[in-house]
Coordinates of C-alpha atoms and ligand atoms in Angstrom, one line a residue:
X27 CA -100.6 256.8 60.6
X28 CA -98.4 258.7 58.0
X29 CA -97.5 262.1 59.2
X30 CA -93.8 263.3 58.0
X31 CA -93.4 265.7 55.9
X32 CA -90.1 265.0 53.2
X33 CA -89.4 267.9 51.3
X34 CA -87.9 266.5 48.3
X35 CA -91.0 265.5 46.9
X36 CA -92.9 268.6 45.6
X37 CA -96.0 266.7 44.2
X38 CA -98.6 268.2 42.3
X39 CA -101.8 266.3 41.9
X40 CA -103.5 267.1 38.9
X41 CA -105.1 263.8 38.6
X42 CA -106.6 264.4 42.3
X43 CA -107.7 267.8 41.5
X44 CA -109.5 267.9 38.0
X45 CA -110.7 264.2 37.7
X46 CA -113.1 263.6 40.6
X47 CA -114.8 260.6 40.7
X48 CA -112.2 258.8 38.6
X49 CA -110.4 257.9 42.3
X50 CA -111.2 257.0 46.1
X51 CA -108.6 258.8 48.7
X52 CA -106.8 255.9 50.5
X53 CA -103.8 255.3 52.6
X54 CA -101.0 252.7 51.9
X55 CA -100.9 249.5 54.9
X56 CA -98.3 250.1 57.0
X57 CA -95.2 248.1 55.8
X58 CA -93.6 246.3 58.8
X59 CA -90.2 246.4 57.9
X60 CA -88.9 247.5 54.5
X61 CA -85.8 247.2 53.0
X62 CA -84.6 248.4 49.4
X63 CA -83.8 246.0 47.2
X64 CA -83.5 247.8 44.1
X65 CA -83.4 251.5 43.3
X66 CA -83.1 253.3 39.6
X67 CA -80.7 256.2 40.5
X68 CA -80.8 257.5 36.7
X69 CA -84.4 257.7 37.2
X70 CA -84.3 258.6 40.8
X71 CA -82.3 261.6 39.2
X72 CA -84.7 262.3 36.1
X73 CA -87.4 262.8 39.1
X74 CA -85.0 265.5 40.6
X75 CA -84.7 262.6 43.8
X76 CA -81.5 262.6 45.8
X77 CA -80.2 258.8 45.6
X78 CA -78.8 258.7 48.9
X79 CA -81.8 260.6 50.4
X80 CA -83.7 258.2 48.4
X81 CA -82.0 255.1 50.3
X82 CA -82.3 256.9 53.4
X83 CA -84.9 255.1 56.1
X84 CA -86.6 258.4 55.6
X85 CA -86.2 257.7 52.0
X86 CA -87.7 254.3 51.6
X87 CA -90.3 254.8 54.2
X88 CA -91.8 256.7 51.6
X89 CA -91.0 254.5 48.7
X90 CA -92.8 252.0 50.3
X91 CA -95.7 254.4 51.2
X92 CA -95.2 254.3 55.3
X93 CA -94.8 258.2 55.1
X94 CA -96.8 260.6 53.1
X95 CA -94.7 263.4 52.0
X96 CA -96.3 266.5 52.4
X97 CA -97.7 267.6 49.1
X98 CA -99.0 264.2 48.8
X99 CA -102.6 262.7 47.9
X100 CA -102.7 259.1 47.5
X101 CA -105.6 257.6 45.8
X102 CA -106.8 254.7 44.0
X103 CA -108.1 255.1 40.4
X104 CA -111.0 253.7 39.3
X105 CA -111.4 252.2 35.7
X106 CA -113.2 249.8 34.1
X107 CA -112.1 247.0 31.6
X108 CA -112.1 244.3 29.1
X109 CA -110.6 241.4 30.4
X110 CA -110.0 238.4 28.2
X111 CA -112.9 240.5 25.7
X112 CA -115.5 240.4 28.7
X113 CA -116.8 243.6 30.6
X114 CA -115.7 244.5 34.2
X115 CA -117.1 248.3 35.0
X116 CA -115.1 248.1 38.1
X117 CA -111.6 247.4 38.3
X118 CA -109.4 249.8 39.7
X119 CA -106.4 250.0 41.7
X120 CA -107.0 247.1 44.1
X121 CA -103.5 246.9 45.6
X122 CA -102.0 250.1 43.8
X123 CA -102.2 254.2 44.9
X124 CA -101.3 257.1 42.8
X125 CA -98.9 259.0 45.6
X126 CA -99.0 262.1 43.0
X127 CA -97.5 263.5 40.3
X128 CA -94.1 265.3 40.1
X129 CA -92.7 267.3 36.7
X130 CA -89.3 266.2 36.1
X131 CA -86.2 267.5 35.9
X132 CA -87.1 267.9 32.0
X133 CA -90.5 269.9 33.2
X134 CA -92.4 266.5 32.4
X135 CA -95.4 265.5 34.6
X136 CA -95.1 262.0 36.1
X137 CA -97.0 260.0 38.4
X138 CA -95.5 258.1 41.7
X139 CA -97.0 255.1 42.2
X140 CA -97.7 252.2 44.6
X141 CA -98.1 248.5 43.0
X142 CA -98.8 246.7 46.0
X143 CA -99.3 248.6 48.9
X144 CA -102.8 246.6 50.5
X145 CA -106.2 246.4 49.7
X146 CA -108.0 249.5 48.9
X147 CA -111.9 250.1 48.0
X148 CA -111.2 248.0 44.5
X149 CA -109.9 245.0 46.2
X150 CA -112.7 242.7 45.2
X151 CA -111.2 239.5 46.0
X152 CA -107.5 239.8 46.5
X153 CA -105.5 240.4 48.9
X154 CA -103.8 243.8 47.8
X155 CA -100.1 242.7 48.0
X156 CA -97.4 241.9 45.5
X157 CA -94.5 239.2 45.9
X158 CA -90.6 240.0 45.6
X159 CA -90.8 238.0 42.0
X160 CA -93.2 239.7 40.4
X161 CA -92.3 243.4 41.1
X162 CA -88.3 242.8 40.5
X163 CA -90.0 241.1 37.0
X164 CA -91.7 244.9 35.9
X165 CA -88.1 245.9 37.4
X166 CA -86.3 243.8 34.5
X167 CA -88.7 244.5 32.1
X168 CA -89.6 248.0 32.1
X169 CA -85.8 249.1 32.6
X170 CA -85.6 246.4 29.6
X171 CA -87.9 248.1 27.4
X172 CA -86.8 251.2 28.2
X173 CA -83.1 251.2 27.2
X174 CA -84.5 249.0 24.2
X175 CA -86.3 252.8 23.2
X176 CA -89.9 251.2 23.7
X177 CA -92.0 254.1 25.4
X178 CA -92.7 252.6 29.0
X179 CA -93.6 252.6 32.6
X180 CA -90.5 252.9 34.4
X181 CA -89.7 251.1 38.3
X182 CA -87.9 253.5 40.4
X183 CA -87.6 251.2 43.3
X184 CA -88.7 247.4 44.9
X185 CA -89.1 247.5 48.6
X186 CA -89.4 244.5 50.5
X187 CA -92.2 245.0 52.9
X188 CA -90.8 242.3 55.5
X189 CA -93.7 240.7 55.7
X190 CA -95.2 237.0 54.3
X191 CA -98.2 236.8 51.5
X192 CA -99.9 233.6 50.8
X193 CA -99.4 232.8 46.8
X194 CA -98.2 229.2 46.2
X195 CA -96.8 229.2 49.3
X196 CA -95.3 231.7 51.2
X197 CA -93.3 234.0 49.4
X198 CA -91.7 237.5 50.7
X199 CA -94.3 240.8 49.9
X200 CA -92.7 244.0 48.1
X201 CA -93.5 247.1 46.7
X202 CA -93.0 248.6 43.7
X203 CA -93.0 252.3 42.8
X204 CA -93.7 253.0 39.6
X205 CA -93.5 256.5 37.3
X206 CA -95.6 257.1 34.3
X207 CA -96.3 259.7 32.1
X208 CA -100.0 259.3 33.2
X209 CA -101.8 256.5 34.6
X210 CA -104.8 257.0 32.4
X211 CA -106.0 254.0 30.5
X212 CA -108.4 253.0 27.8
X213 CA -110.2 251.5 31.1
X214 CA -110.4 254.7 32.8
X215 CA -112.3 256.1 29.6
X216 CA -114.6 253.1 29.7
X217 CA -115.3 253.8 33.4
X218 CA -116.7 257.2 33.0
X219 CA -118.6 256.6 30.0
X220 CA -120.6 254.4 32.1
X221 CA -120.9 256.8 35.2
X222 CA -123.7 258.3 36.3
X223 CA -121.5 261.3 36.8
X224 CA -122.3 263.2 32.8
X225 CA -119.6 265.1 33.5
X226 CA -116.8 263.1 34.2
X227 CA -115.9 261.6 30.9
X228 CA -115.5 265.4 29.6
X229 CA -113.7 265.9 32.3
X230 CA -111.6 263.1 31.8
X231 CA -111.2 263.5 28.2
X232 CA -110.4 267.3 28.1
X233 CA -107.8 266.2 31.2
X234 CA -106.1 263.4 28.5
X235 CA -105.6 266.1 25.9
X236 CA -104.3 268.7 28.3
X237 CA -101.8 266.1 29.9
X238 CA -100.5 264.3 26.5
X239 CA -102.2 265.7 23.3
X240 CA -102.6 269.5 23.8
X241 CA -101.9 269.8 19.9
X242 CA -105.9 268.2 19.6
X243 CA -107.5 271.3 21.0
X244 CA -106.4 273.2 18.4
X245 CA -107.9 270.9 15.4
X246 CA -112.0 270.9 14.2
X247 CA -113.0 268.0 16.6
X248 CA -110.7 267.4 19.9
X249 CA -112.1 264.3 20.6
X250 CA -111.3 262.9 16.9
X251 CA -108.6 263.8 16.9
X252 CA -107.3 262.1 20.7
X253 CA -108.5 258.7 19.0
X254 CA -106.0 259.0 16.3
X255 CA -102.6 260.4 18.3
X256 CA -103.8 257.4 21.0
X257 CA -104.4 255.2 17.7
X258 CA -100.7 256.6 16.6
X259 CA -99.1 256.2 20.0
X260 CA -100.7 252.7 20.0
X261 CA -99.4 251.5 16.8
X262 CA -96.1 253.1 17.1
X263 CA -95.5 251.2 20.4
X264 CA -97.0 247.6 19.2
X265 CA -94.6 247.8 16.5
X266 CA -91.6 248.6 18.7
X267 CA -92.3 245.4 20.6
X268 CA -93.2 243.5 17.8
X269 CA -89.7 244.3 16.6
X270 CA -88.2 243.0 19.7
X271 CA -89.9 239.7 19.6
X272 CA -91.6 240.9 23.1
X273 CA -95.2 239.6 24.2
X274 CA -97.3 241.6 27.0
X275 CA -99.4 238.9 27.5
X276 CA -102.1 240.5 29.3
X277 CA -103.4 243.2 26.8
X278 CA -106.9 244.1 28.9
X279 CA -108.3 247.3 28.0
X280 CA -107.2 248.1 31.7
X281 CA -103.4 247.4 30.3
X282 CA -103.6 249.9 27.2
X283 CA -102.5 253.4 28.6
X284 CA -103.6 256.9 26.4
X285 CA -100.2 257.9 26.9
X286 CA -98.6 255.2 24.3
X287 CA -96.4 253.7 27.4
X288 CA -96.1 249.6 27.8
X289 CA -97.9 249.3 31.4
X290 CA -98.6 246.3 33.8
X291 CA -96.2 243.9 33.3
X292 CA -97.2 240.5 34.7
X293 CA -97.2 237.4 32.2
X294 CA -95.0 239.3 29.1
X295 CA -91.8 237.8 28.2
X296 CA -89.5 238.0 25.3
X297 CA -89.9 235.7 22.1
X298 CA -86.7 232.8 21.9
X299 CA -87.1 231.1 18.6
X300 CA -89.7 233.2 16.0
X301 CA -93.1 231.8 16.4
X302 CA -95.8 234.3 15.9
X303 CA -98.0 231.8 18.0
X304 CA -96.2 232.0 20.9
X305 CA -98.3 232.5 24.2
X306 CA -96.1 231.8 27.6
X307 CA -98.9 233.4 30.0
X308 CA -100.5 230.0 32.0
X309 CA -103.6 231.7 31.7
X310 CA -104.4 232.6 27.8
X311 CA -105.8 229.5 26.8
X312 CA -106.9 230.3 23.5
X313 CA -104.0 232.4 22.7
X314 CA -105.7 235.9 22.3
X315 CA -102.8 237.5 23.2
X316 CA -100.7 235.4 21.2
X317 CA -97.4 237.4 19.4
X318 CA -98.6 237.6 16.7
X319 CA -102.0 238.8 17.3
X320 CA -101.1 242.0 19.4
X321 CA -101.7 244.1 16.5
X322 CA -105.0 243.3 15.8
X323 CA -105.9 243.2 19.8
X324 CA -104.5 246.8 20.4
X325 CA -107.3 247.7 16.6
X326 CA -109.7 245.9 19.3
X327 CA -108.9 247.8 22.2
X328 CA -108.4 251.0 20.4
X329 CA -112.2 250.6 19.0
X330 CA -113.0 250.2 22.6
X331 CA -111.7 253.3 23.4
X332 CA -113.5 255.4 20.6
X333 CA -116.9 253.9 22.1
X334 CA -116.3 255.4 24.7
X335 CA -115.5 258.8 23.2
X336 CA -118.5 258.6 20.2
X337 CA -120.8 261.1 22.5
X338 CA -118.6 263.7 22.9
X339 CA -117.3 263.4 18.9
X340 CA -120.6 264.6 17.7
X341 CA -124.5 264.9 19.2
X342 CA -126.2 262.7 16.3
X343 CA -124.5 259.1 17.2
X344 CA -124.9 258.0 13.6
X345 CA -122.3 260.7 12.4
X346 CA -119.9 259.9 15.2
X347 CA -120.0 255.9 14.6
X348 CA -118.9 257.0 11.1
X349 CA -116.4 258.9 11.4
X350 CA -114.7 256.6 14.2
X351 CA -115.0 253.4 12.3
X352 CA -113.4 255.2 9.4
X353 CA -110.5 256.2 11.4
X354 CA -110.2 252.8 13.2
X355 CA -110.2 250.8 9.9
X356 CA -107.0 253.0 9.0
X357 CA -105.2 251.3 12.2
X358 CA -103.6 248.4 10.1
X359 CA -102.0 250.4 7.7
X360 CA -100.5 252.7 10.4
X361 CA -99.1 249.9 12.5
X362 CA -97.7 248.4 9.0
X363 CA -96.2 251.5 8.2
X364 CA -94.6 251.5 11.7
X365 CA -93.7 248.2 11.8
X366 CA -92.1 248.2 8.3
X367 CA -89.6 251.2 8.8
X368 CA -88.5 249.4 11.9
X369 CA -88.1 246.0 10.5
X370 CA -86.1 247.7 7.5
X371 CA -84.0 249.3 10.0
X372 CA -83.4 245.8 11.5
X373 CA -82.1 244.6 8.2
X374 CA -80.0 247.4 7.4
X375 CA -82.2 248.6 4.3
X376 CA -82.1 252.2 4.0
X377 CA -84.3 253.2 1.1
X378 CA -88.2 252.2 0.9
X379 CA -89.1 249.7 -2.0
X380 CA -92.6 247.7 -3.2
X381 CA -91.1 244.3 -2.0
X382 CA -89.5 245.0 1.1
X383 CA -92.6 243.3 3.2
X384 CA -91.7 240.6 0.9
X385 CA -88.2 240.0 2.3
X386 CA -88.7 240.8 5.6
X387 CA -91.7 237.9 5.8
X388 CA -89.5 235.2 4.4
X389 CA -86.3 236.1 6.1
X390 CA -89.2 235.1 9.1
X391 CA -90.6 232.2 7.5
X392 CA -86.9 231.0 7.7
X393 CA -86.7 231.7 11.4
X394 CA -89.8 229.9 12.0
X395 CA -89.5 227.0 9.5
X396 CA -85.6 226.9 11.3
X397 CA -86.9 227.5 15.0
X398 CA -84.0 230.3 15.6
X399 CA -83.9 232.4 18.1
X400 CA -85.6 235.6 16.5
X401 CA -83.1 238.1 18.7
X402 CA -79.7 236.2 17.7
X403 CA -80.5 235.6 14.3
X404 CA -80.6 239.3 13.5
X405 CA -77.3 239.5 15.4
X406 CA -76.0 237.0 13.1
X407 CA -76.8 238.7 10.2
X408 CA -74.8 241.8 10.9
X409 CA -71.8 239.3 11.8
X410 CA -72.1 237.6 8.5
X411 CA -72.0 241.0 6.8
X412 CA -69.0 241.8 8.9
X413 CA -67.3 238.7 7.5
X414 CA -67.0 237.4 11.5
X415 CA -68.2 234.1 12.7
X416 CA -71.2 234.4 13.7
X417 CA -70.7 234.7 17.9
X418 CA -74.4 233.2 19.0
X419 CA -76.5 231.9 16.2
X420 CA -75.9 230.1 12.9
X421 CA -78.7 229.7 10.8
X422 CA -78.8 225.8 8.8
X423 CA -77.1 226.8 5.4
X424 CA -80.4 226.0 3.5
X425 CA -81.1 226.9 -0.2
X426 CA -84.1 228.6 1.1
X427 CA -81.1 231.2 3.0
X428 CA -78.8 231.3 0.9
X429 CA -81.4 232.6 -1.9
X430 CA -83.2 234.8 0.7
X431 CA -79.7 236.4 1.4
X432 CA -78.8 236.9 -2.2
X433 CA -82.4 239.6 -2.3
X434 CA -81.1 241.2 0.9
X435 CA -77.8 242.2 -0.3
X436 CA -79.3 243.3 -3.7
X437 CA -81.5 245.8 -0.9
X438 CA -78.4 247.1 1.0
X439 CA -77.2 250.4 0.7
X440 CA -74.2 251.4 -1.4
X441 CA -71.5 251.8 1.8
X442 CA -69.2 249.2 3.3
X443 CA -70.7 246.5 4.7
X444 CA -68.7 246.7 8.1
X445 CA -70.9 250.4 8.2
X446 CA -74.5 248.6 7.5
X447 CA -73.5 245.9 10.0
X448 CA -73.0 248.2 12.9
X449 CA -76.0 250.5 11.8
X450 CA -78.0 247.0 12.3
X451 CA -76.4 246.5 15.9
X452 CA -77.6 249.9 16.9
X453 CA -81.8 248.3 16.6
X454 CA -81.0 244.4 17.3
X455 CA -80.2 244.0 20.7
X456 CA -78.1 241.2 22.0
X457 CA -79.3 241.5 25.4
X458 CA -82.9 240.8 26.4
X459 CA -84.5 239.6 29.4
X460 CA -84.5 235.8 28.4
X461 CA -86.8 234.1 30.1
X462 CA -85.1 231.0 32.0
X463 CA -82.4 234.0 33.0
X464 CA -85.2 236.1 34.6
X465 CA -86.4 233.0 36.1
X466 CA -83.5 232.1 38.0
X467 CA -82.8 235.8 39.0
X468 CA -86.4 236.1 40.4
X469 CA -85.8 232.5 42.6
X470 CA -82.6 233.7 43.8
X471 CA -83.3 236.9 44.8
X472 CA -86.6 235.7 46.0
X473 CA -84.4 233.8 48.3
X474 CA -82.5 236.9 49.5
X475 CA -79.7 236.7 47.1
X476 CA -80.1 239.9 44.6
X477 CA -76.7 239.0 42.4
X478 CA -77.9 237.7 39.3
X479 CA -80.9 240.2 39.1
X480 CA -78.3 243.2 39.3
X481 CA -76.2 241.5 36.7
X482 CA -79.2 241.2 34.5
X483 CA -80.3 244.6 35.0
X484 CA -76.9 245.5 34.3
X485 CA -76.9 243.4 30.7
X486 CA -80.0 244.9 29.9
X487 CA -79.7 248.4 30.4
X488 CA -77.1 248.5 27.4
X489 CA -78.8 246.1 25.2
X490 CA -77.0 246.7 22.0
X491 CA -73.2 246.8 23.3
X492 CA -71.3 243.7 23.3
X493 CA -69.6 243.7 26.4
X494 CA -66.9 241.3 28.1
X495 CA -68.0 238.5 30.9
X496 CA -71.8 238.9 29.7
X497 CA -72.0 235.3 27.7
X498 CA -74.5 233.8 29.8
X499 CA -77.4 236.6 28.5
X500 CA -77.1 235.1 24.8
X501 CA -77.3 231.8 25.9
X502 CA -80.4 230.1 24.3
X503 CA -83.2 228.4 27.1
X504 CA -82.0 224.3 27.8
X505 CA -84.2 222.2 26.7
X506 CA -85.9 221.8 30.0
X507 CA -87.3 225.2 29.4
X508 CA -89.2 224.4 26.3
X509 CA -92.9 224.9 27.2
X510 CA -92.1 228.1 29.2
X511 CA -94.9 229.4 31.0
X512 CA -95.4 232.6 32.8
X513 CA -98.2 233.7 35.6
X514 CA -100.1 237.0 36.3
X515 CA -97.9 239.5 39.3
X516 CA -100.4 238.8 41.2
Ligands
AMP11 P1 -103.7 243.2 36.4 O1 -104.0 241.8 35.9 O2 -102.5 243.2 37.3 O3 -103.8 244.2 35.4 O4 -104.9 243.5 37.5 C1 -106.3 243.4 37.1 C2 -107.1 243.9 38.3 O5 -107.0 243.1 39.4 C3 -106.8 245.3 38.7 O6 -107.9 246.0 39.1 C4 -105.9 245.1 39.9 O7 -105.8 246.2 40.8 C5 -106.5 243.9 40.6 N1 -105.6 243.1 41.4 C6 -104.6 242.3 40.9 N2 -104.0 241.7 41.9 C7 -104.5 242.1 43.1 C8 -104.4 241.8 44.5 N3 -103.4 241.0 44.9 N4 -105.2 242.4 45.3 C9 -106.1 243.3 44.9 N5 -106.4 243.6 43.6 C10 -105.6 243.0 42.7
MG12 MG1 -103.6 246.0 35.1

């Protein structure tokens, strides 16, 4: 049984204290010999950690949830969710714990978290581990997302628990511990607006404001006024990774957080060559969560989450169903809004004009109709501008791009060009996870060798900086890797 007490970790457990019924109290299994494989010292440091206490026995025995510092409550959450756009009312953390909450170094609150410490009450099936692969994956990809500026769940460490789990095959078990602004999801919601418990959706909803949307207490109807900032938050981030060409893959209502940060990270990848069709999770069969349909799936999930809130937004249910649908149909234009100032940004267009949607879609109709890679390509615009040869992609010299590029530079601002160029390498990275490179660092270091998964974190923790010796994280997928397909952390 956890007993030591580590006094570097001062939690307080909000969560635990206010939201009752929204968690079961459990312990973490016993990990039978953990070592570190990967630790986030910057964040370890935003968390006011000590890295070298951190790596400490002491240190890891707690990352990996074999000691329960002192202020500590772990628990699982319950919540509820959409899966695949049919009903679970009990999900909930089934191999995960919320250790507590600790306010940052900047005075933000942020929840420690388990992903794979054993089975807890909302096991169901499963077997409550996690595999090396898969946690060094929401490694990559929330550190990925993160320096990309895409509001995120971050990974502050992978501990291998030194012991075997059955997935295809054998594979090594790890840990991952996880910090979030709040671990509060549009699945949470949906799980106490069908509790028996009348109180606990107030509870929880007056507890969501408090945490991330104080400003709401102070207009004419709270609970209005949390859909829209989540709606905001929602569109805001769906548009950031619809910039990036990234695909989550799994967007259950149990995936969508109130906060506005990416979370659960088990079939998403990033986009090679534009296709807005683009699924690579093995089990999305009819492509709901497709690329180019996250927008309208988070206006789905978001109406979700208002159902769940129409009781407390006003007493005659007629009224509330009113004014939620009203604000939900104003989603699209707020992610278009979003997504066009970023996509301007992209192309180096500073001012705001009627046809700018126009150019952006056909500078993507090229991409498609060319299959280039939708991350070089804007890359190889700013080189063109520069007058450089191109270092990665070169589009076909069609009429079709050649006429298209006559309308950008009509849109470009009045400044040199070399100026524009390096404005546009600021927001297109060069660097992103690519797929057949996370591959191969996940089998490697799967296989005990964690070189090419430090390299990559490495390459993608300054995504925009062209740096020496980093070649290899440009390089387009070989052909072999056509028909990419990706598979749930579990
Ligand atoms: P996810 O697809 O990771 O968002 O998980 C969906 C649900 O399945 C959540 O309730 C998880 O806690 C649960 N789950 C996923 N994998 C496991 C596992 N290996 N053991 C227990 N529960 C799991
Ligand atoms: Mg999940």
């Amino acid at each position: 049984m956890p007993t030591e007490i580590h006094p570097r970790f001062a939690f307080d457990n909000s969560f635990e204290r206010e939201l009752e019924g929204l968690y079961e109290p459990w312990q973490a299994t016993a990990a039978p010999a953990p070592r570190l494989l990967a630790l986030n010292e910057q964040l370890g440091a935003e968390l006011g950690l000590n890295p070298a206490e951190l790596r400490s026995p002491e240190g890891v025995a707690i990352l990996v949830g074999n000691v329960v510092a002192g202020s500590a409550t772990p628990i699982a959450q319950a919540y509820a969710g959409h899966q695949f756009g049919g009903f679970s009312p009990r999900l909930g953390d089934g191999r995960a714990l919320l250790i507590g909450e600790l306010i940052d170094t900047n005075g933000r609150r942020r929840d420690l978290h388990l992903k794979g410490s054993g089975r807890t009450p909302f096991a169901r099936g499963g077997d409550g581990k996690a595999a090396v692969g898969p946690m060094l994956r929401e490694y990559i990809i929330s550190e990925a997302l993160h320096a990309l500026g895409i509001p995120t769940t971050r990974s502050l460490a992978v501990v291998a628990t030194g012991e075997s789990i059955h997935r295809e095959g054998m594979v090594p078990g790890a840990i991952l511990t996880r910090v979030a602004a709040s671990h509060l999801r549009v699945g949470s919601f949906q799980y106490a607006a069908n509790s028996a418990d009348q109180t606990l959706l107030p509870r929880l909803a007056d507890y969501a404001i408090a945490r991330h949307y104080p400003q709401a207490r102070e207009t004419n109807n709270p609970y209005l006024t949390l859909v829209e900032l989540v709606m905001d938050a929602q569109a805001s981030l769906v548009a950031k990774w619809m910039q990036v060409g990234f695909i989550h893959g799994v967007m259950n209502t149990d995936n969508v957080t109130i906060s506005g940060e990416s979370i659960d990270f088990g079939p998403c990848a990033f986009m090679d060559a534009y296709d807005p069709e683009t699924v690579f999770s093995s089990i999305d069969h009819t492509g709901r969560y497709a690329f180019g349909n996250q927008p309208t799936i988070t206006q789905w999930n978001l109406a979700r989450f208002a159902e769940t809130l129409l009781p407390l937004i006003d007493n005659d249910t007629d009224h509330s169903i009113e004014v939620a649908t009203d604000l939900l149909k104003s989603f699209p234009q707020r992610f278009r809004a979003n997504w066009l100032d970023g996509m301007r940004a992209k192309l180096g267009i500073g001012d705001v004009h009627d046809h700018d949607a126009e150019l952006i879609d056909d500078f993507l109709a090229i991409l498609k109709e060319q299959h280039l890679d939708y991350t070089l390509s804007f890359r190889a615009l700013s080189d063109r501008l520069r007058g450089s040869e191109p270092t990665t992609e070169t589009f076909t010299d069609s009429p079709a791009f050649a006429q298209w590029t006559q309308r950008w530079h009509a849109r470009l601002p009045s400044q040199p060009r070399a100026v524009t160029a390096d404005a546009m390498d600021k927001v297109n990275p060069l660097y992103i996870a690519r797929n057949h490179i996370v591959e191969q660092a996940l089998e490697t270091a799967t296989n005990g060798d964690l070189g090419a998964f430090e390299a990559l974190v490495e390459a993608i923790r300054s995504p925009f900086t062209e740096r020496a010796g980093m070649n290899t994280f440009t390089q387009q997928a070989p052909a072999e890797f056509a028909g990419y397909r990706t598979f749930c952390g579990t």
